[in-house]
Amino acid sequence: MKRLIYLLISVVLTTSCSDFLNTAPKDALSPATTWKTEADANSFAIGCYQDWIDGEKLLYQDCGSDIGYNQFPWEEWNPIGNGTLTASATGANFYDFTTIRRCNTFVENVQPIPFSNEADKLDLIAQVRALRAYKYFELNFWYGGVPIIDTYTTAEEAKVPRNTEAEVKAYIYKELDELIPNLKEMPSQKGRIARGTALAIKMRSALYWGDYQRAMEAAQAIMNMHKYELDKDYTNLFTIKGQSSNEIIYAIPYAENIAYNEIVGRMYNNADGGWSSITPTQNLVDMYEMNDGTPREESPLYDAVHPFSNRDPRMEMTILFPGQVWQSKILNTLDKEVNGKENPNYPLVADNASKTSLSWAKYLAPLEQYPNMWQTATSPILFRYAEVLLSFAEASNELKGPSDNVYKVLDEIRLRVGMPAVNRSKYGTKETLRELIRRERTIELAGEGLRRADILRWKDNNGKMIAETVLNKVLYRVIGSIDYTQTDPHKRAVIDVNASAETRKLETRQFIPENRYLPIPQSSIDKNPKLEQNKGY
């Protein structure tokens, strides 16, 4: 029966919607015959939700940053990470208006339909407008200004120039401010947008554009709902059983064996039957503080030969590193041979082995939760409460500098995993606290798809994007071996600190300021000649 329901939804979606910037609408169902009842409106709202956010693409996004690596160019994030994009080879493509077209159709036709409860109607309309606002936010952040088209009658009328980035931002802000009051606090069903999600969209968009007062107010509004809280178990968030956690504001729903997600299969290492498509880097490991609360470069606890020892507990909760016990065995990604046999997880042995010698632990552990790693109900998290606290901290610090409220939310995040509270004397200025907040945001949310956007929006003391520093480098893997006599799993990996740079090299990366925005696909420009390409492509 469930398969039939999904099939019916699919038929409705594919016959009633089309990309309004590429083709004329060819709706098989006329509004005059289908937009009559509350059930009709709900059916078309379901259509607006289909693929509004791609959970698989979300987890690839850190590969466009310094903390993630995508080894296969055809999976589209490798060229974003190493800066080899062109207008004809754009890498991952966000330039799609299908959801916006569906939302426009809904908003245009829903008003005359009678609902048994007016609040339900307002809530449903607000949900769809929130979907549309998010898509415009996504387009505007990745591409800059894009066309705003609320309605049209022909494909020719859709051939319009780009609105400015400021105009699109103003449109998004206005939409969110109008729709949020009409949303209910509880979603009508799993996967639907409620008030907390829309506030999170408002918060993140404002933070990304540096509107700190707006971002702080949106974060505070979520905190004042008293609906969300940090999960006591950090690792629980990224498991099937943890999908009902009160920390999760919105996760992208998938259903095992029906509308399933195959992303975790791409993340597991070769010996587990995966592809190692998405892997963390040693850069990320280096960002974790030592468990005494100090950065590795300042702590006497740091040992470059044993870099996984004495670290922030979130490192082990986030990354599968060599030497730890995984699937009842010692994980070895460093030795070419183990017990006289070729090691399937050694980076140079198999195409599907992790090239960084690391894998993500988030969403992968434990492997036993998945009967089939290629057809899972894994629901990647789009928004969670820890991001709200970190956004509040960042916005408040940028506006007013250090305060008890900022320290309080940072302590809440750190103490949750057993880290010391923030050292107030060390991080007592806006500048030093900014450094801590950025590091805390990176490691807390690592592997969740936010790092690329952060290094594009964050600036250094000279006004340069952080991306210009962290992406203009050679990406390295670790070289070493496993000491099977060592009982401490954090010290089993013995890193060869004298290995040559050429031996450790994965790829040379580049980033120029013009790469702040992604290239608009040439195919889209061909269909709409009034579009102008972004600089640098």
Coordinates of C-alpha atoms in Angstrom, one line a residue:
M1 CA 0.0 0.0 0.0
K2 CA 2.8 2.4 0.9
R3 CA 4.4 1.8 -2.5
L4 CA 1.1 2.7 -4.2
I5 CA 0.8 5.9 -2.2
Y6 CA 4.3 7.0 -3.3
L7 CA 3.5 6.1 -6.8
L8 CA 0.4 8.2 -6.8
I9 CA 2.3 11.1 -5.4
S10 CA 4.9 10.7 -8.0
V11 CA 2.3 10.8 -10.8
V12 CA 0.7 14.0 -9.4
L13 CA 4.1 15.7 -9.2
T14 CA 5.4 14.7 -12.6
T15 CA 2.2 15.6 -14.5
S16 CA 1.5 18.9 -12.8
C17 CA 4.8 20.7 -12.6
S18 CA 7.6 21.8 -14.8
D19 CA 10.7 24.0 -14.6
F20 CA 9.4 27.4 -15.4
L21 CA 12.7 28.9 -16.5
N22 CA 13.3 26.1 -19.0
T23 CA 10.0 25.1 -20.5
A24 CA 6.4 26.2 -20.8
P25 CA 4.1 24.7 -18.2
K26 CA 2.5 21.5 -19.5
D27 CA 0.2 20.7 -16.6
A28 CA -1.8 17.6 -17.4
L29 CA -4.4 18.5 -14.8
S30 CA -6.3 21.8 -15.3
P31 CA -6.7 24.1 -12.2
A32 CA -10.3 24.4 -13.2
T33 CA -10.9 20.7 -12.6
T34 CA -8.4 20.0 -9.8
W35 CA -8.2 23.0 -7.4
K36 CA -11.6 22.5 -5.7
T37 CA -11.3 20.8 -2.4
E38 CA -9.1 20.9 0.7
A39 CA -7.8 17.5 -0.3
D40 CA -6.8 18.9 -3.7
A41 CA -4.8 21.6 -2.0
N42 CA -3.1 19.1 0.3
S43 CA -2.2 16.9 -2.7
F44 CA -0.5 19.8 -4.5
A45 CA 1.3 20.8 -1.3
I46 CA 2.8 17.4 -1.2
G47 CA 4.1 18.0 -4.8
C48 CA 5.8 21.2 -3.6
Y49 CA 7.7 19.1 -1.0
Q50 CA 9.1 16.6 -3.4
D51 CA 12.9 17.2 -3.7
W52 CA 12.7 20.7 -2.2
I53 CA 16.0 19.8 -0.5
D54 CA 18.3 17.0 -1.5
G55 CA 19.5 15.1 1.5
E56 CA 22.3 13.4 -0.5
K57 CA 23.6 16.7 -1.9
L58 CA 23.5 18.2 1.6
L59 CA 26.0 15.7 3.0
Y60 CA 28.3 16.2 0.0
Q61 CA 28.6 19.9 0.6
D62 CA 31.5 19.7 3.1
C63 CA 33.5 18.3 0.2
G64 CA 33.6 21.8 -1.2
S65 CA 35.6 22.9 1.9
D66 CA 38.8 22.1 3.7
I67 CA 37.3 19.5 6.0
G68 CA 35.8 17.2 3.4
Y69 CA 37.0 15.4 0.2
N70 CA 35.1 13.9 -2.7
Q71 CA 37.4 11.6 -4.6
F72 CA 35.2 11.0 -7.7
P73 CA 34.9 14.0 -10.1
W74 CA 31.7 12.7 -11.6
E75 CA 29.9 13.1 -8.3
E76 CA 30.3 16.8 -8.8
W77 CA 31.8 18.0 -5.5
N78 CA 35.5 17.3 -6.3
P79 CA 35.7 20.2 -8.8
I80 CA 34.1 22.5 -6.2
G81 CA 36.6 21.5 -3.6
N82 CA 39.7 21.9 -5.9
G83 CA 38.4 24.9 -7.8
T84 CA 38.3 23.5 -11.3
L85 CA 34.8 24.7 -12.1
T86 CA 33.7 26.1 -15.5
A87 CA 30.3 27.2 -17.0
S88 CA 30.1 23.8 -18.8
A89 CA 31.4 21.8 -15.9
T90 CA 29.7 23.4 -13.0
G91 CA 30.0 20.7 -10.4
A92 CA 27.0 20.3 -8.2
N93 CA 24.1 22.3 -9.6
F94 CA 21.7 24.2 -7.4
Y95 CA 20.3 26.2 -10.3
D96 CA 16.9 24.7 -10.5
F97 CA 13.5 26.4 -10.2
T98 CA 11.3 23.3 -10.2
T99 CA 10.2 23.7 -6.5
I100 CA 9.6 27.5 -7.0
R101 CA 7.4 26.7 -10.0
R102 CA 5.4 24.2 -8.0
C103 CA 5.0 26.7 -5.1
N104 CA 3.9 29.5 -7.4
T105 CA 1.3 27.3 -8.9
F106 CA 0.0 26.4 -5.4
V107 CA -0.1 30.0 -4.2
E108 CA -1.9 31.1 -7.4
N109 CA -4.7 28.5 -7.1
V110 CA -5.2 27.8 -3.4
Q111 CA -7.0 31.0 -2.3
P112 CA -10.6 30.2 -3.5
I113 CA -10.6 26.7 -2.0
P114 CA -12.7 26.4 1.1
F115 CA -11.1 24.8 4.2
S116 CA -12.9 23.4 7.2
N117 CA -10.5 25.3 9.4
E118 CA -9.0 28.6 8.2
A119 CA -6.0 28.2 10.5
D120 CA -5.2 25.0 8.6
K121 CA -5.4 26.8 5.3
L122 CA -3.1 29.6 6.5
D123 CA -0.6 27.0 7.8
L124 CA -0.6 25.1 4.5
I125 CA 0.0 28.2 2.5
A126 CA 2.8 29.3 4.9
Q127 CA 4.5 25.9 4.5
V128 CA 4.6 26.3 0.7
R129 CA 5.8 29.9 0.9
A130 CA 8.5 28.8 3.3
L131 CA 9.7 26.1 0.8
R132 CA 9.8 28.8 -1.9
A133 CA 11.7 31.2 0.4
Y134 CA 14.3 28.5 1.2
K135 CA 14.8 27.8 -2.5
Y136 CA 15.4 31.4 -3.3
F137 CA 17.8 31.6 -0.3
E138 CA 19.7 28.6 -1.6
L139 CA 19.9 30.1 -5.1
N140 CA 20.8 33.6 -3.9
F141 CA 23.6 32.4 -1.6
W142 CA 25.2 30.1 -4.2
Y143 CA 24.7 32.2 -7.3
G144 CA 24.1 35.8 -6.2
G145 CA 21.1 37.5 -7.8
V146 CA 18.6 35.3 -9.7
P147 CA 15.3 36.1 -11.4
I148 CA 12.3 36.5 -9.1
I149 CA 9.3 35.2 -11.0
D150 CA 6.1 34.9 -9.0
T151 CA 3.9 34.0 -12.0
Y152 CA 4.0 33.7 -15.8
T153 CA 1.9 32.4 -18.6
T154 CA 4.4 31.5 -21.3
A155 CA 8.0 30.2 -21.4
E156 CA 8.9 33.4 -23.3
E157 CA 7.8 35.5 -20.3
A158 CA 10.1 33.5 -18.1
K159 CA 13.1 34.8 -20.0
V160 CA 14.0 37.7 -17.7
P161 CA 17.3 39.1 -16.4
R162 CA 18.6 38.4 -12.9
N163 CA 17.3 40.5 -10.0
T164 CA 20.1 41.8 -7.7
E165 CA 21.2 39.9 -4.7
A166 CA 19.8 42.6 -2.5
E167 CA 16.4 42.4 -4.2
V168 CA 16.2 38.6 -3.8
K169 CA 17.3 38.9 -0.1
A170 CA 14.6 41.5 0.5
Y171 CA 12.0 39.2 -1.1
I172 CA 13.0 36.3 1.1
Y173 CA 13.0 38.4 4.3
K174 CA 9.5 39.8 3.5
E175 CA 8.1 36.3 2.7
L176 CA 9.5 34.8 5.9
D177 CA 8.3 37.6 8.1
E178 CA 4.8 37.3 6.6
L179 CA 4.5 33.5 6.7
I180 CA 6.0 32.6 10.1
P181 CA 3.1 33.9 12.2
N182 CA 0.7 31.6 10.3
L183 CA 2.7 28.4 10.9
K184 CA 1.8 26.0 13.7
E185 CA 4.4 25.0 16.3
M186 CA 3.9 21.4 15.6
P187 CA 4.1 20.0 12.0
S188 CA 0.9 18.4 10.6
Q189 CA 2.9 15.3 9.8
K190 CA 6.5 14.2 9.7
G191 CA 8.5 16.0 7.1
R192 CA 6.3 19.1 7.0
I193 CA 7.5 22.6 7.9
A194 CA 6.5 24.1 11.2
R195 CA 7.3 27.4 12.9
G196 CA 10.7 26.3 14.2
T197 CA 11.9 25.3 10.7
A198 CA 10.8 28.6 9.2
L199 CA 12.5 30.5 12.0
A200 CA 15.7 28.4 11.4
I201 CA 15.5 29.5 7.7
K202 CA 15.2 33.1 8.8
M203 CA 18.1 32.6 11.2
R204 CA 20.5 30.9 8.8
S205 CA 19.8 33.3 5.9
A206 CA 20.3 36.4 8.1
L207 CA 23.5 34.9 9.6
Y208 CA 24.9 34.1 6.1
W209 CA 24.2 37.6 4.9
G210 CA 25.7 39.2 8.0
D211 CA 22.4 40.6 9.4
Y212 CA 23.3 39.7 12.9
Q213 CA 20.4 41.5 14.7
R214 CA 17.9 39.6 12.6
A215 CA 19.8 36.3 13.0
M216 CA 20.0 36.7 16.8
E217 CA 16.3 37.5 17.1
A218 CA 15.4 34.5 15.1
A219 CA 17.7 32.2 17.1
Q220 CA 16.2 33.7 20.3
A221 CA 12.7 33.0 19.1
I222 CA 13.5 29.4 18.6
M223 CA 15.1 29.2 22.0
N224 CA 12.0 30.8 23.6
M225 CA 9.8 28.1 22.1
H226 CA 11.2 25.7 24.8
K227 CA 10.4 22.9 22.3
Y228 CA 14.0 22.0 21.4
E229 CA 17.0 21.0 23.5
L230 CA 20.4 19.5 23.1
D231 CA 20.3 15.7 23.0
K232 CA 22.2 14.3 26.0
D233 CA 23.9 11.8 23.6
Y234 CA 25.6 13.6 20.7
T235 CA 25.9 10.4 18.6
N236 CA 22.2 9.6 19.0
L237 CA 21.3 12.4 16.6
F238 CA 22.9 10.6 13.6
T239 CA 21.2 7.2 14.0
I240 CA 17.9 5.8 12.9
K241 CA 16.7 5.5 16.5
G242 CA 17.7 9.1 17.2
Q243 CA 15.5 10.6 14.5
S244 CA 12.9 11.7 17.1
S245 CA 15.4 13.6 19.2
N246 CA 14.2 17.0 20.5
E247 CA 17.4 18.5 19.2
I248 CA 16.3 18.0 15.6
I249 CA 14.3 20.9 14.1
Y250 CA 14.1 19.5 10.6
A251 CA 15.5 16.3 9.0
I252 CA 14.9 15.4 5.4
P253 CA 12.6 12.3 5.5
Y254 CA 13.4 9.1 3.7
A255 CA 11.7 5.7 3.9
E256 CA 13.6 2.4 3.8
N257 CA 13.0 0.5 0.6
I258 CA 10.5 3.1 -0.7
A259 CA 11.7 6.6 -0.9
Y260 CA 15.1 5.6 0.4
N261 CA 18.5 7.2 0.8
E262 CA 21.6 5.6 -0.6
I263 CA 24.1 8.2 0.7
V264 CA 25.4 6.2 3.6
G265 CA 26.5 3.5 1.1
R266 CA 28.7 6.1 -0.6
M267 CA 30.2 7.0 2.7
Y268 CA 31.3 3.7 4.1
N269 CA 34.8 2.5 3.4
N270 CA 35.7 -0.2 0.9
A271 CA 35.9 -3.1 3.3
D272 CA 32.4 -2.3 4.5
G273 CA 31.0 -2.4 1.0
G274 CA 31.0 1.3 0.5
W275 CA 32.5 3.8 -2.0
S276 CA 34.3 6.3 0.3
S277 CA 32.8 9.1 -1.8
I278 CA 32.6 11.5 1.0
T279 CA 35.4 11.5 3.6
P280 CA 36.7 13.9 6.3
T281 CA 40.2 15.3 6.1
Q282 CA 43.1 15.6 8.5
N283 CA 42.4 19.3 8.5
L284 CA 39.3 18.6 10.5
V285 CA 41.1 16.4 13.0
D286 CA 43.6 19.2 13.5
M287 CA 40.7 21.6 14.4
Y288 CA 39.6 19.6 17.4
E289 CA 40.8 21.0 20.7
M290 CA 42.7 18.7 23.1
N291 CA 40.5 17.4 26.0
D292 CA 42.1 20.0 28.3
G293 CA 40.2 22.7 26.3
T294 CA 43.2 24.1 24.5
P295 CA 44.0 24.1 20.7
R296 CA 46.5 21.4 19.7
E297 CA 49.2 23.9 18.9
E298 CA 49.0 25.3 22.4
S299 CA 48.6 22.1 24.4
P300 CA 51.4 19.9 25.9
L301 CA 49.0 16.9 25.4
Y302 CA 49.3 17.0 21.6
D303 CA 51.6 14.4 20.0
A304 CA 51.9 14.5 16.2
V305 CA 52.8 10.8 16.1
H306 CA 49.5 10.0 17.9
P307 CA 47.2 12.9 16.6
F308 CA 44.0 11.1 17.6
S309 CA 44.9 10.9 21.3
N310 CA 43.5 13.2 24.0
R311 CA 41.2 15.1 21.7
D312 CA 37.7 16.6 22.1
P313 CA 35.4 13.6 22.4
R314 CA 33.4 14.9 19.4
M315 CA 36.4 13.9 17.2
E316 CA 35.7 10.2 17.9
M317 CA 32.0 10.7 17.7
T318 CA 32.4 12.3 14.2
I319 CA 35.3 10.5 12.5
L320 CA 36.2 6.9 12.1
F321 CA 40.0 7.0 12.5
P322 CA 42.7 4.3 12.2
G323 CA 43.3 2.3 15.3
Q324 CA 39.9 2.4 16.8
V325 CA 37.7 -0.7 17.0
W326 CA 35.1 -0.8 14.2
Q327 CA 32.9 -3.8 13.4
S328 CA 34.7 -5.8 16.2
K329 CA 38.1 -5.3 14.5
I330 CA 40.9 -2.7 14.7
L331 CA 40.3 -0.3 11.8
N332 CA 43.4 -0.2 9.7
T333 CA 43.6 2.3 6.8
L334 CA 47.4 2.9 7.1
D335 CA 49.1 -0.5 6.3
K336 CA 49.1 -1.8 2.7
E337 CA 49.0 -5.4 4.1
V338 CA 47.5 -6.9 7.2
N339 CA 48.4 -10.4 8.3
G340 CA 50.1 -11.0 5.0
K341 CA 47.0 -10.0 3.0
E342 CA 46.2 -6.9 0.9
N343 CA 44.3 -4.4 3.0
P344 CA 41.1 -3.4 1.2
N345 CA 41.0 -0.1 3.2
Y346 CA 44.5 1.0 2.3
P347 CA 44.0 4.2 0.2
L348 CA 46.1 3.0 -2.8
V349 CA 44.8 -0.5 -3.0
A350 CA 41.2 0.0 -4.2
D351 CA 39.3 2.8 -5.9
N352 CA 36.6 2.7 -3.2
A353 CA 39.1 3.0 -0.3
S354 CA 39.1 6.3 1.6
K355 CA 41.9 8.4 0.1
T356 CA 42.2 10.5 3.3
S357 CA 42.4 7.3 5.5
L358 CA 39.4 8.6 7.4
S359 CA 35.6 8.1 7.2
W360 CA 32.7 9.8 8.8
A361 CA 31.1 8.3 11.9
K362 CA 28.0 10.4 11.7
Y363 CA 25.2 8.5 10.1
L364 CA 27.4 5.4 9.7
A365 CA 27.7 4.1 13.2
P366 CA 26.5 1.5 14.0
L367 CA 26.5 -0.3 10.7
E368 CA 24.0 -2.8 12.1
Q369 CA 21.2 -0.3 12.0
Y370 CA 21.0 -0.7 8.2
P371 CA 19.8 -4.0 6.7
N372 CA 20.8 -2.6 3.3
M373 CA 23.2 0.4 3.3
W374 CA 22.1 1.4 -0.1
Q375 CA 18.4 1.7 0.7
T376 CA 18.1 3.4 4.1
A377 CA 15.8 5.6 6.0
T378 CA 18.7 7.9 7.0
S379 CA 17.3 11.4 7.3
P380 CA 20.0 14.0 7.0
I381 CA 19.6 16.8 9.5
L382 CA 18.9 20.2 7.9
F383 CA 18.5 22.2 11.1
R384 CA 19.2 21.2 14.7
Y385 CA 19.2 23.1 18.0
A386 CA 23.0 23.2 18.4
E387 CA 23.2 25.4 15.2
V388 CA 20.6 27.7 16.8
L389 CA 22.8 28.1 19.9
L390 CA 26.0 28.6 17.8
S391 CA 24.2 31.1 15.6
F392 CA 23.0 33.1 18.6
A393 CA 26.5 33.1 20.0
E394 CA 28.1 34.3 16.7
A395 CA 25.5 37.0 16.0
S396 CA 25.5 38.3 19.6
N397 CA 29.3 38.4 19.7
E398 CA 29.5 40.3 16.4
L399 CA 26.9 42.8 17.7
K400 CA 28.0 43.3 21.3
G401 CA 31.1 41.2 22.0
P402 CA 31.5 38.6 24.8
S403 CA 28.6 38.3 27.3
D404 CA 27.3 35.8 29.9
N405 CA 24.6 34.7 27.4
V406 CA 27.2 33.8 24.8
Y407 CA 29.4 31.9 27.2
K408 CA 26.3 30.1 28.5
V409 CA 25.3 28.7 25.2
L410 CA 28.8 27.7 24.2
D411 CA 29.3 26.0 27.6
E412 CA 26.0 24.1 27.0
I413 CA 27.3 22.7 23.8
R414 CA 30.8 21.9 25.2
L415 CA 29.7 20.4 28.5
R416 CA 27.2 18.1 26.7
V417 CA 30.2 16.1 25.3
G418 CA 32.5 16.4 28.3
M419 CA 34.6 19.3 27.3
P420 CA 35.6 22.1 29.7
A421 CA 33.7 25.3 29.9
V422 CA 35.0 28.2 27.8
N423 CA 38.1 29.9 29.3
R424 CA 36.7 33.4 29.9
S425 CA 40.1 35.0 30.3
K426 CA 41.5 33.4 27.1
Y427 CA 38.4 34.3 25.1
G428 CA 37.6 37.6 26.6
T429 CA 37.5 39.8 23.5
K430 CA 35.2 39.9 20.4
E431 CA 38.2 38.8 18.3
T432 CA 39.3 35.9 20.4
L433 CA 35.8 34.7 21.0
R434 CA 35.0 34.9 17.3
E435 CA 37.9 32.5 16.7
L436 CA 36.5 30.1 19.3
I437 CA 32.9 30.3 18.0
R438 CA 34.1 29.6 14.4
R439 CA 36.1 26.6 15.5
E440 CA 33.2 25.4 17.7
R441 CA 30.7 25.7 14.9
T442 CA 33.0 23.8 12.5
I443 CA 33.6 20.8 14.7
E444 CA 30.1 20.6 16.2
L445 CA 28.5 20.6 12.8
A446 CA 31.2 18.8 10.8
G447 CA 29.9 16.5 8.1
E448 CA 26.5 18.2 8.1
G449 CA 27.1 20.4 5.0
L450 CA 27.7 23.9 6.4
R451 CA 31.4 24.4 6.2
R452 CA 31.6 25.5 2.6
A453 CA 29.1 28.3 3.2
D454 CA 30.9 29.3 6.4
I455 CA 34.3 29.8 4.8
L456 CA 32.7 31.8 2.0
R457 CA 31.0 34.2 4.4
W458 CA 33.6 34.5 7.1
K459 CA 36.3 37.1 6.7
D460 CA 39.8 37.4 8.2
N461 CA 41.2 40.5 9.8
N462 CA 42.1 41.8 6.3
G463 CA 38.6 41.4 4.9
K464 CA 39.5 38.3 2.9
M465 CA 37.2 35.3 2.7
I466 CA 38.5 32.5 4.9
A467 CA 38.1 30.2 1.8
E468 CA 41.0 32.1 0.2
T469 CA 43.3 30.8 2.9
V470 CA 42.0 27.3 3.7
L471 CA 41.3 26.2 0.1
N472 CA 44.5 27.5 -1.5
K473 CA 46.5 24.6 -0.2
V474 CA 47.6 21.1 -1.0
L475 CA 45.3 18.5 0.6
Y476 CA 47.2 15.7 2.3
R477 CA 46.4 12.3 3.8
V478 CA 48.1 10.7 6.8
I479 CA 50.9 8.1 6.4
G480 CA 51.8 5.6 9.0
S481 CA 51.1 2.2 10.4
I482 CA 49.0 0.4 13.1
D483 CA 50.7 -0.8 16.3
Y484 CA 48.6 -3.9 17.2
T485 CA 50.4 -4.2 20.6
Q486 CA 49.0 -0.9 21.7
T487 CA 45.9 -1.2 23.9
D488 CA 44.9 2.5 23.7
P489 CA 42.9 2.8 20.5
H490 CA 43.7 6.5 20.2
K491 CA 47.5 5.6 20.1
R492 CA 47.4 2.6 17.8
A493 CA 47.9 4.8 14.8
V494 CA 51.6 5.7 14.5
I495 CA 51.9 8.6 12.1
D496 CA 55.0 9.0 10.0
V497 CA 55.7 12.7 10.6
N498 CA 58.7 12.5 8.2
A499 CA 56.7 11.2 5.2
S500 CA 57.4 13.4 2.2
A501 CA 54.8 16.0 1.0
E502 CA 54.7 14.2 -2.4
T503 CA 53.8 10.9 -0.8
R504 CA 51.1 12.4 1.3
K505 CA 49.6 14.6 -1.4
L506 CA 46.0 14.1 -2.5
E507 CA 45.4 17.1 -4.7
T508 CA 46.4 20.7 -5.1
R509 CA 43.5 23.0 -4.5
Q510 CA 42.8 26.5 -5.6
F511 CA 40.3 29.3 -4.8
I512 CA 40.0 32.8 -6.2
P513 CA 37.6 35.5 -5.0
E514 CA 35.6 35.2 -8.2
N515 CA 34.7 31.6 -7.2
R516 CA 32.6 33.0 -4.3
Y517 CA 29.6 32.1 -6.5
L518 CA 29.1 29.0 -8.5
P519 CA 28.8 29.2 -12.3
I520 CA 25.3 29.3 -13.7
P521 CA 25.0 26.3 -16.0
Q522 CA 25.5 27.2 -19.6
S523 CA 22.4 25.2 -20.5
S524 CA 20.3 27.6 -18.4
I525 CA 21.9 30.6 -20.1
D526 CA 21.2 29.1 -23.5
K527 CA 17.5 28.8 -22.6
N528 CA 17.4 32.3 -21.1
P529 CA 19.8 34.5 -22.9
K530 CA 19.0 37.4 -20.5
L531 CA 20.9 35.7 -17.7
E532 CA 24.4 36.9 -17.1
Q533 CA 27.2 34.5 -16.1
N534 CA 29.0 35.1 -12.8
K535 CA 32.4 36.5 -12.9
G536 CA 35.4 34.1 -13.1
Y537 CA 33.7 31.6 -15.5

